Structures are given as C-alpha cells and as structure tokens.
Short mmCIF file of N, CA and C in Angstrom, two decimals:
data_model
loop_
_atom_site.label_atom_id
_atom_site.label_comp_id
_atom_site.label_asym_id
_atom_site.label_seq_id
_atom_site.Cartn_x
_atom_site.Cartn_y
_atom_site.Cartn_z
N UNK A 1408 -43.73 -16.26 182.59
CA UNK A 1408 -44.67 -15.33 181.97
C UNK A 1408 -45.89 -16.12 181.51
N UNK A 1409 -46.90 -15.48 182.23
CA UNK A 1409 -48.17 -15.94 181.20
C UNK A 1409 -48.61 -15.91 179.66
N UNK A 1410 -48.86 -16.87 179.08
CA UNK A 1410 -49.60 -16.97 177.73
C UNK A 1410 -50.27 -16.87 177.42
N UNK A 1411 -51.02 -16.29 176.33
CA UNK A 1411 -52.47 -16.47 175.69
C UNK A 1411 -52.37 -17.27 174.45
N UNK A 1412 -53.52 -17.40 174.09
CA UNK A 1412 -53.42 -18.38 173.09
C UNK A 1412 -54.63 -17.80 172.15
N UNK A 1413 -54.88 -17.45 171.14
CA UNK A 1413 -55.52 -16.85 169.93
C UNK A 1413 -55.65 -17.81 168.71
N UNK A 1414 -56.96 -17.92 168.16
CA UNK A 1414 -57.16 -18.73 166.68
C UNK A 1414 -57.19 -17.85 165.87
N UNK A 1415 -56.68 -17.53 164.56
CA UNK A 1415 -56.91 -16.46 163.71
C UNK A 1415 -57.24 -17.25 162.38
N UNK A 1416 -57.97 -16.70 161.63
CA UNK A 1416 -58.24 -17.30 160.35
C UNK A 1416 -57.37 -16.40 159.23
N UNK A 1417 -57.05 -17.00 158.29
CA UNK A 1417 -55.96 -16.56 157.86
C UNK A 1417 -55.80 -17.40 156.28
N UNK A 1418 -56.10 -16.44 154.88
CA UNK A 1418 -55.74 -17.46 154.28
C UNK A 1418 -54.82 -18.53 153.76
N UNK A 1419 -55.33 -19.49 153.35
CA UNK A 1419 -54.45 -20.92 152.88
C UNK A 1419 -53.23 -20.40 152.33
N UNK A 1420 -53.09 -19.29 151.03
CA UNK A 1420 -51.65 -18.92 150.72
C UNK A 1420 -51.12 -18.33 151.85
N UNK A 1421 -51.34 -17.22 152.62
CA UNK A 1421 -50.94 -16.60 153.52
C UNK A 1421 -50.00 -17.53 154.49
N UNK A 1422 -50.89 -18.50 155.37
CA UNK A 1422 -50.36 -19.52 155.63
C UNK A 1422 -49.15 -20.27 155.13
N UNK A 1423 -49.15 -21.22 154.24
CA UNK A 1423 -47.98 -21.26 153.15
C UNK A 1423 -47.12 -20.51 153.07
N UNK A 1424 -47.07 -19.51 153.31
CA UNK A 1424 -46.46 -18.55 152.94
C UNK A 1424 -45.28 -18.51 154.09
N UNK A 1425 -46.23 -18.33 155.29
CA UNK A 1425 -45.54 -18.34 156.80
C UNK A 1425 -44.86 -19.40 156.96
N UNK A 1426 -45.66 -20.54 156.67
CA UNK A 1426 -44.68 -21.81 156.94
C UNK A 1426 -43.56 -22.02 155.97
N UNK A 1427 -43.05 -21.47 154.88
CA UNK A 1427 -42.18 -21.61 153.76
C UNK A 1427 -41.09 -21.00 155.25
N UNK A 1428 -41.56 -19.05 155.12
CA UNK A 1428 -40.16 -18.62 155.75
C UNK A 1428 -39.91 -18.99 157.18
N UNK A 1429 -40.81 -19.75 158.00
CA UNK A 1429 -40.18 -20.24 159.05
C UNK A 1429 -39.20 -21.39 158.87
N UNK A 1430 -39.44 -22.13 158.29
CA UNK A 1430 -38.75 -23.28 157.73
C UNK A 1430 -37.37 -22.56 156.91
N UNK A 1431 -37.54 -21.55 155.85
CA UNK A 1431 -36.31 -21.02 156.16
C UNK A 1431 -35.35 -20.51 156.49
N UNK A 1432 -35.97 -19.77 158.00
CA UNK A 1432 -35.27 -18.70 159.04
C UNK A 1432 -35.03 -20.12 160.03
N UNK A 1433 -35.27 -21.75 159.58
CA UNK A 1433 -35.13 -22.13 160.93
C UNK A 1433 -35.66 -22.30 162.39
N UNK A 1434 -36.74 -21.94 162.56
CA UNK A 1434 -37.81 -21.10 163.65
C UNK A 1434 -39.00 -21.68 163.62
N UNK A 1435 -39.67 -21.97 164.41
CA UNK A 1435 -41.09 -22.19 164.42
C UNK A 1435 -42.25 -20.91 163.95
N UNK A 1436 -43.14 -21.66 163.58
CA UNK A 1436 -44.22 -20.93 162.94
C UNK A 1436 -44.62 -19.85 164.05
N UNK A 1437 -45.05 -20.45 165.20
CA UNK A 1437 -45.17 -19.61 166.49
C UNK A 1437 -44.40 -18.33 166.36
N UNK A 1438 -43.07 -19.09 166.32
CA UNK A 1438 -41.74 -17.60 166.77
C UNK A 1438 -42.09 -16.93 165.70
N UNK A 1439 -42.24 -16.79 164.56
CA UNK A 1439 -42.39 -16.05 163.30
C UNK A 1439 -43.53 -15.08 163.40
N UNK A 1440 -44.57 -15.74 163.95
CA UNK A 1440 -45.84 -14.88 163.93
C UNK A 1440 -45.94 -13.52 165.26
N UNK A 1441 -44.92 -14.23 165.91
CA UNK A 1441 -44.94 -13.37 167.57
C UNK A 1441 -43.73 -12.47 166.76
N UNK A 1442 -42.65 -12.63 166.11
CA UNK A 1442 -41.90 -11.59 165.90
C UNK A 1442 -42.39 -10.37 164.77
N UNK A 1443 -43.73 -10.93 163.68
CA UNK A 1443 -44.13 -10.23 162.64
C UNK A 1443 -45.29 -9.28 164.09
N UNK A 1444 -45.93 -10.00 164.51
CA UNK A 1444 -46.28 -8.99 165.83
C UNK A 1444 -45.57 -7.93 166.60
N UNK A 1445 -44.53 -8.16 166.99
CA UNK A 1445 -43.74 -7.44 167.58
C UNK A 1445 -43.72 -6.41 166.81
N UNK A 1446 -43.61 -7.10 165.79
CA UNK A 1446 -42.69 -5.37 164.42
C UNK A 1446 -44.41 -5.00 163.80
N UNK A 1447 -45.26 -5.08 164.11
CA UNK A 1447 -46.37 -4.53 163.95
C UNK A 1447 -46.34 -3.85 164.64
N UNK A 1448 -46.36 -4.18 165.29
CA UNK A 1448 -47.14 -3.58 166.96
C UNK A 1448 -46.35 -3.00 167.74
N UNK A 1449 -44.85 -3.10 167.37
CA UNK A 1449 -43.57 -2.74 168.37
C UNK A 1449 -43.90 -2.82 169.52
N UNK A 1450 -42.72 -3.61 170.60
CA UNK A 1450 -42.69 -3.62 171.60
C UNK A 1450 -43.32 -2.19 172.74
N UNK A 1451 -44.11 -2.40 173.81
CA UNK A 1451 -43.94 -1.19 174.92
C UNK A 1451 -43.52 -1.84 176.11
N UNK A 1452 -42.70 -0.75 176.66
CA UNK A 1452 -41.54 -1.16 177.63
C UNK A 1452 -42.31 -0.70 178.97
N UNK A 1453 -42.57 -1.35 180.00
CA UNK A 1453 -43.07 -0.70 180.96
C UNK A 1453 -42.96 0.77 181.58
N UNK A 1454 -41.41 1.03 181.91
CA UNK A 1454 -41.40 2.05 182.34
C UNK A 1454 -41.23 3.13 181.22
N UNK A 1455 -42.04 3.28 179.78
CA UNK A 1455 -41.88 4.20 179.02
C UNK A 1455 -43.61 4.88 178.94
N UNK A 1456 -43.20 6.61 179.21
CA UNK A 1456 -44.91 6.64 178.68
C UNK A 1456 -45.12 6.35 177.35
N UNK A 1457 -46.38 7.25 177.18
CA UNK A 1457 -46.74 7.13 175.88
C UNK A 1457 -46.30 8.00 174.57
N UNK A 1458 -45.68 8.59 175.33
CA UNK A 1458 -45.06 9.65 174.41
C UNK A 1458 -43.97 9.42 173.83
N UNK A 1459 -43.11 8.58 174.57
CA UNK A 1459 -41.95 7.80 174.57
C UNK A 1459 -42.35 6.50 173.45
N UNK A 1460 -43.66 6.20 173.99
CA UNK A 1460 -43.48 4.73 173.14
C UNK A 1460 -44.11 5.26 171.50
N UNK A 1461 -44.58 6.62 171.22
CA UNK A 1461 -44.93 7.07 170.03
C UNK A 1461 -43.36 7.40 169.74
N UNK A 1462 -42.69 8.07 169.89
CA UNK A 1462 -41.72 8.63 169.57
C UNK A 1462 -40.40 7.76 168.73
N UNK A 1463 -40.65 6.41 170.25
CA UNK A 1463 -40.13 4.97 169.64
C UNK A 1463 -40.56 4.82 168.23
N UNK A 1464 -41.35 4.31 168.15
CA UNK A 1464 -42.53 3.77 166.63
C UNK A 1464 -41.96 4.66 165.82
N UNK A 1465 -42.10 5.64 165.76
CA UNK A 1465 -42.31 7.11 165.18
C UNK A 1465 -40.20 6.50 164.41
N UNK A 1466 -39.55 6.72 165.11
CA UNK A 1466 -38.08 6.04 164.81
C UNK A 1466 -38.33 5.07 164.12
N UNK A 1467 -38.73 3.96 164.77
CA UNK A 1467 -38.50 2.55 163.82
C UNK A 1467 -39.14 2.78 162.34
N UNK A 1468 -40.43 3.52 162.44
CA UNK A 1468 -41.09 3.52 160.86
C UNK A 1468 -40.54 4.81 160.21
N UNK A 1469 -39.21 5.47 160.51
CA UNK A 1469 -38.64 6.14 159.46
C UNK A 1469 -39.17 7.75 159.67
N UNK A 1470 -40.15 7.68 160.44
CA UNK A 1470 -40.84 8.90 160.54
C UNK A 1470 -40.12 10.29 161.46
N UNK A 1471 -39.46 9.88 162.51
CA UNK A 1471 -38.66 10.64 163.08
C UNK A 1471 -37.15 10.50 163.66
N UNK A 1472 -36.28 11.41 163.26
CA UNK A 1472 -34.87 11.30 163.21
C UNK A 1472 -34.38 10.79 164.70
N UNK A 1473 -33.96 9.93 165.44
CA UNK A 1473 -33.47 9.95 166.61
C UNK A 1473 -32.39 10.96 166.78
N UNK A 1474 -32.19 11.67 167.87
CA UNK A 1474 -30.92 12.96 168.30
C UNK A 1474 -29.85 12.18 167.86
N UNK A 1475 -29.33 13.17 167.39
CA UNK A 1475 -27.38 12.60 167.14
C UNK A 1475 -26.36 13.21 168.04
N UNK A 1476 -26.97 13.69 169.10
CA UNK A 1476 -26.16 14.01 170.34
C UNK A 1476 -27.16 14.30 171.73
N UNK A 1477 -26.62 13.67 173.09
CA UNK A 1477 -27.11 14.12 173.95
C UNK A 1477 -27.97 15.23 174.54
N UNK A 1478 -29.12 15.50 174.87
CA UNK A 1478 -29.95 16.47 175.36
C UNK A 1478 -28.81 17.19 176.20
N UNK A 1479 -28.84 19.03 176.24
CA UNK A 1479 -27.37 19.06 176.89
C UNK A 1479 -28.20 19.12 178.84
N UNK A 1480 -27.30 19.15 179.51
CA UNK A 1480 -28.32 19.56 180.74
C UNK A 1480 -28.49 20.62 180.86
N UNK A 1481 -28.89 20.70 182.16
CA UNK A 1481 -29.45 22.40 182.99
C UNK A 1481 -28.49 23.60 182.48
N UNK A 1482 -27.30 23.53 182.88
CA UNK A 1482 -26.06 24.45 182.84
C UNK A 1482 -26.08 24.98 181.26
N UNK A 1483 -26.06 23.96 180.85
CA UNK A 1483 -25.85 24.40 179.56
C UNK A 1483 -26.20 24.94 178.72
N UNK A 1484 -27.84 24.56 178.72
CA UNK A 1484 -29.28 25.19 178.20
C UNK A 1484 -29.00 26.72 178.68
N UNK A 1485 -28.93 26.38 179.87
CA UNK A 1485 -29.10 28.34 180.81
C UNK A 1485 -27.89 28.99 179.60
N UNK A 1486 -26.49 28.74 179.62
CA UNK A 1486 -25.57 28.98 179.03
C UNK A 1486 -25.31 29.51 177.72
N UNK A 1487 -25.88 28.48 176.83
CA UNK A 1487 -26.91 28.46 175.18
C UNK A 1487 -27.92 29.68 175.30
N UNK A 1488 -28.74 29.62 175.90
CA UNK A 1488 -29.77 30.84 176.20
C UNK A 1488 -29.19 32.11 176.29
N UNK A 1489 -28.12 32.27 177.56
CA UNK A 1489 -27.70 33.78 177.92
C UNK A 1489 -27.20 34.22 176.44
N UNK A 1490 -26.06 32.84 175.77
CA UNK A 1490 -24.96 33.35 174.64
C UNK A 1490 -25.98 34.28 173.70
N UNK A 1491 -27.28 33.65 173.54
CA UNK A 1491 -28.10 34.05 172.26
C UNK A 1491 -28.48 35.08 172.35
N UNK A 1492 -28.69 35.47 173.58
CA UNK A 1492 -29.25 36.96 173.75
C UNK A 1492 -30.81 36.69 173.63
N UNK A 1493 -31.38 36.16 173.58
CA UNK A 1493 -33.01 36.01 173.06
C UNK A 1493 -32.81 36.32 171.61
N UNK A 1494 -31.87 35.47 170.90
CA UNK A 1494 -32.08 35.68 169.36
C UNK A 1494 -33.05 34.70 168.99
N UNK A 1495 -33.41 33.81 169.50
CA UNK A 1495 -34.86 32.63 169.21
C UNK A 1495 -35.81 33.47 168.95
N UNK A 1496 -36.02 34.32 169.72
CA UNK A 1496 -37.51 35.11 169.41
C UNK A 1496 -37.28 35.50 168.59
N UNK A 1497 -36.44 36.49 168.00
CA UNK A 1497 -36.12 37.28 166.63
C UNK A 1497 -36.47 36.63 165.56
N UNK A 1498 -35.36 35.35 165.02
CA UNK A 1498 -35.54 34.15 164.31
C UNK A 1498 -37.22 34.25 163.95
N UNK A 1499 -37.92 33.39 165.09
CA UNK A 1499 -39.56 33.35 165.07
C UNK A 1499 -39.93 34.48 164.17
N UNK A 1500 -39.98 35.56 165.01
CA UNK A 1500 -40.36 36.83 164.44
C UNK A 1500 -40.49 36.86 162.82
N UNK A 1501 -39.03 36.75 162.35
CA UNK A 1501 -38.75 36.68 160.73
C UNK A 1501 -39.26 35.44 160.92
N UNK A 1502 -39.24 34.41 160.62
CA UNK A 1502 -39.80 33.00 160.14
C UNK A 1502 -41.18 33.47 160.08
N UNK A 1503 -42.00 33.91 161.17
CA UNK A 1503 -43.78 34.57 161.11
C UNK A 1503 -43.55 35.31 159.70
N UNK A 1504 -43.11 36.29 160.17
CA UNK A 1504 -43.05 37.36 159.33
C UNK A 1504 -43.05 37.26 157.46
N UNK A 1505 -42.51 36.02 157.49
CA UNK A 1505 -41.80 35.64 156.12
C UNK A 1505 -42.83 34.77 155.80
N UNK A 1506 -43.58 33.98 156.35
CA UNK A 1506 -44.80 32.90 156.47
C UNK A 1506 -45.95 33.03 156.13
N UNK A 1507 -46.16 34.39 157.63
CA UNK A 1507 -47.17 34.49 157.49
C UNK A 1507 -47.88 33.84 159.04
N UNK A 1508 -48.84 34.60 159.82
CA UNK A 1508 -48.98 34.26 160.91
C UNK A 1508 -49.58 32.49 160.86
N UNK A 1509 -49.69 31.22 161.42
CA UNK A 1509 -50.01 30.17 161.26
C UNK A 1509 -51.76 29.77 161.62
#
C-alpha cells in the first residue's frame, strides 16, 4: 500500500500528550495518530456506498440503533403485509391525525 506523509503543527502539550499514551499503549506515535484518525474519520470500506458508510458512523457515534434481527426477505415481507391487511396506513392515518399533518 501506498503512503503519504503529512506535517501537522500541533501544540507542544498536545504533543506530550500523544507521546505519554503511546509509550503507554506500547505503540508508536505514528500508530496512535493513524488510529485517533481512523476513529475520527472512521474507516470507508470500498464496496460500501455512502449511505452505508453514514449509517456505519451514524452506529459507532451512538446515533443510530443497529437491527437486532435480520431484514426478513421477499416471502416474508409479502406475508407480514397480506397478515396486516393494510393496517400501516390506518396506524399513519391516526398518528397524522393525532399530530397533526407534518
């Protein structure tokens, strides 16, 4: 993999600071600054769009719940749908209704 290489100015405590916890995670100053990057910036994975890689972020900073069960498939959705009868729309309906149009 190719490298880049970046000068940043940065103050003297700041600094200090970095070099204290690399020295006590063990790690080079380098590795420390590329992993406080990472968790800035969170990783993007090639084959993810962008919606995916917001959604990611969106998880790691607490902001959105990851599913606690599988998306169901095709069959099932259709299945879920027929059972309800079109009670989703209803629901809406009262939720508007109770709201107030948006």
């Amino acid at each position: 993999m190719h490298r880049r290489q970046f000068l940043a100015r940065i103050p003297p405590s700041l600094f200090e600071r970095a070099r204290e916890r690399a020295v006590e995670r063990h790690i080079s100053l380098n590795q420390l600054v590329l992993e406080a990057l990472e968790h800035a910036i969170g990783p993007r994975l090639a084959a993810e769009s962008p919606v995916e890689a917001l959604r990611r972020r969106g998880v790691r900073l607490g902001l959105v719940a990851p599913p606690t069960a599988p998306a169901p498939d095709a069959a099932e959705r259709r299945a879920a749908i027929a059972a309800t009868g079109g009670a989703g729309t209803a629901v809406s309906e009262a939720l508007e209704a109770e709201r107030g149009p948006r």
